[in-house]
XYZ file of C-alpha atoms in Angstrom:
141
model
C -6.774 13.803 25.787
C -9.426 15.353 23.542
C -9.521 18.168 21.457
C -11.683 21.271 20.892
C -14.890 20.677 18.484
C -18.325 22.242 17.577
C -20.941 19.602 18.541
C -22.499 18.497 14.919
C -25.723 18.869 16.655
C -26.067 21.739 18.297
C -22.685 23.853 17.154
C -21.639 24.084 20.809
C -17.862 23.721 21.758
C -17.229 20.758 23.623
C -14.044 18.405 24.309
C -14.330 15.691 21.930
C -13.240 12.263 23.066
C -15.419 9.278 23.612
C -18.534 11.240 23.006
C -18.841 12.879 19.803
C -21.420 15.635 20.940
C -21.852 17.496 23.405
C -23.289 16.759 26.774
C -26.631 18.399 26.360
C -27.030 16.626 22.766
C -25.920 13.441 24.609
C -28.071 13.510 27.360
C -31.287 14.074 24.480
C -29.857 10.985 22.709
C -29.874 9.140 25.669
C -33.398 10.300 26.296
C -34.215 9.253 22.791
C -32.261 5.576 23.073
C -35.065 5.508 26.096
C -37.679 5.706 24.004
C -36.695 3.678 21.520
C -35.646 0.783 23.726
C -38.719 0.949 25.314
C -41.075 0.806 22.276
C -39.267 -2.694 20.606
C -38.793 -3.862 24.291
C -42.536 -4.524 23.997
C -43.727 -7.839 22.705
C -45.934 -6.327 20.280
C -43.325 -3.838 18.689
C -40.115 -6.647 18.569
C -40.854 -7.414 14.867
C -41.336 -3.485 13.625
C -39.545 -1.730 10.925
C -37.042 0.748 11.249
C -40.099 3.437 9.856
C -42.355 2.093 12.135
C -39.873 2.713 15.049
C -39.214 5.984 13.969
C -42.607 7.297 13.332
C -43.885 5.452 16.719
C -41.015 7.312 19.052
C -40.464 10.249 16.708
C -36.716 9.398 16.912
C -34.718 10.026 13.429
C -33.836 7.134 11.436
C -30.160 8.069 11.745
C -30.078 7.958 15.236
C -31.281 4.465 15.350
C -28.881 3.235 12.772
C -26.134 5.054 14.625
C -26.763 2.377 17.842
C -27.576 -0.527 15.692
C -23.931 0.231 14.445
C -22.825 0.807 17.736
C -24.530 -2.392 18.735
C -26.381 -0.952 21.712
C -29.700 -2.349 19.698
C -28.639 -6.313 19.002
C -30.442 -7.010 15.171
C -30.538 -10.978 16.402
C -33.206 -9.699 18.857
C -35.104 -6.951 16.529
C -34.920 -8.702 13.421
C -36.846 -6.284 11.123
C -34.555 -3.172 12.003
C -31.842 -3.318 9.430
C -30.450 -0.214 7.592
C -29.376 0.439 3.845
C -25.589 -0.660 2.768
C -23.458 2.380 1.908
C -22.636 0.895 -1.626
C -25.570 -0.385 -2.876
C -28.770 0.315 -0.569
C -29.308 -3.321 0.676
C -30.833 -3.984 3.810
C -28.297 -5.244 6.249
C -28.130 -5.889 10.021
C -24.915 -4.364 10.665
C -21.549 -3.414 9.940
C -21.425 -0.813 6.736
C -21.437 -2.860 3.286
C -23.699 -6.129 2.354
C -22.045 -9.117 2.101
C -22.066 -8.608 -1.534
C -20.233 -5.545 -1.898
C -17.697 -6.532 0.979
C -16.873 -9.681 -1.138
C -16.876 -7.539 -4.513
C -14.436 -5.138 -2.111
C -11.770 -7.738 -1.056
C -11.789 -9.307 -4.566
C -10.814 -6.004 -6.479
C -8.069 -5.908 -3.249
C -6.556 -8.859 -3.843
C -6.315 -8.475 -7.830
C -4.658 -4.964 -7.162
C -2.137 -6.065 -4.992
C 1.525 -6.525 -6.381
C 3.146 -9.969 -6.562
C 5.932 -10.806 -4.449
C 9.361 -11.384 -5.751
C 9.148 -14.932 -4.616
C 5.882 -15.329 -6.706
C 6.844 -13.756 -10.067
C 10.247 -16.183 -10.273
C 7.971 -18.797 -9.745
C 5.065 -17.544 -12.555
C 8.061 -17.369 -14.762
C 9.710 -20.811 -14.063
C 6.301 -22.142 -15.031
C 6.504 -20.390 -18.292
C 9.827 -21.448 -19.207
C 9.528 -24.003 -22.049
C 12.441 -26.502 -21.946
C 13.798 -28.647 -25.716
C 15.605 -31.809 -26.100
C 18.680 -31.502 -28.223
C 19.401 -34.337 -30.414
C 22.428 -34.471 -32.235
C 20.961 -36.236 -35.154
C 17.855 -34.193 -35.941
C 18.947 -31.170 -34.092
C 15.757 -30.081 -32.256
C 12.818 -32.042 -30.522
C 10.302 -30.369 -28.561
């Protein structure tokens, strides 16, 4: 079940679950999705920018990032609205970092993370450095 929260919008208590405003602010961003859908639906308008969208429909910028997260606006179909990466300001098509910065993510991850016990007795048999004993000249490497 949900639990009691001020819609970010409007400030008015609502039961948050699924929706994370109210009903009035959803029911004005459903208006707005409308709009929007309506102007890129149009053959003319497919290839616009994400400023040309917004200044066209007078929807924020936000909003239409928010369902190109979301996926309710597919990027394979609109291929001009992209949004900024949250690291570096890249334009991407979706998910939250650029394929740069994702990669740069999971490499600093995988240095950080501790051996194993299985892999540290193996880095150290490989460091072991084994001599030949010869009773005549005593050591050989």
């Amino acid at each position: 079940m949900g639990e009691l929260a001020n819609c970010p919008n409007c400030g008015e208590l609502f039961v948050k679950g699924v929706q994370t405003v109210c009903q009035t602010c959803f029911q004005e961003e459903e208006e707005k999705f409308e709009t929007v859908y309506v102007f890129i639906r149009k053959k003319k308008n497919r290839t616009a920018t994400m400023n040309k969208v917004s200044e066209e429909t007078g929807v924020e910028k936000s909003l239409i990032q928010k369902w190109l997260r979301q996926r309710r606006i597919q990027p394979g179909t609109f291929p001009n609205l992209t949004y900024q990466c949250e690291r570096c300001d890249t334009q991407i098509y979706e998910g939250k970092l650029c394929l740069d910065c994702a990669g740069d993510l999971k490499t600093d991850l995988q240095q950080s993370e501790e051996k194993t016990i299985a892999e540290k007795e193996n880095e150290n048999k490989r460091q072991q450095v084994y001599y030949n004993v010869d009773k005549e000249n005593k050591w050989r490497n």
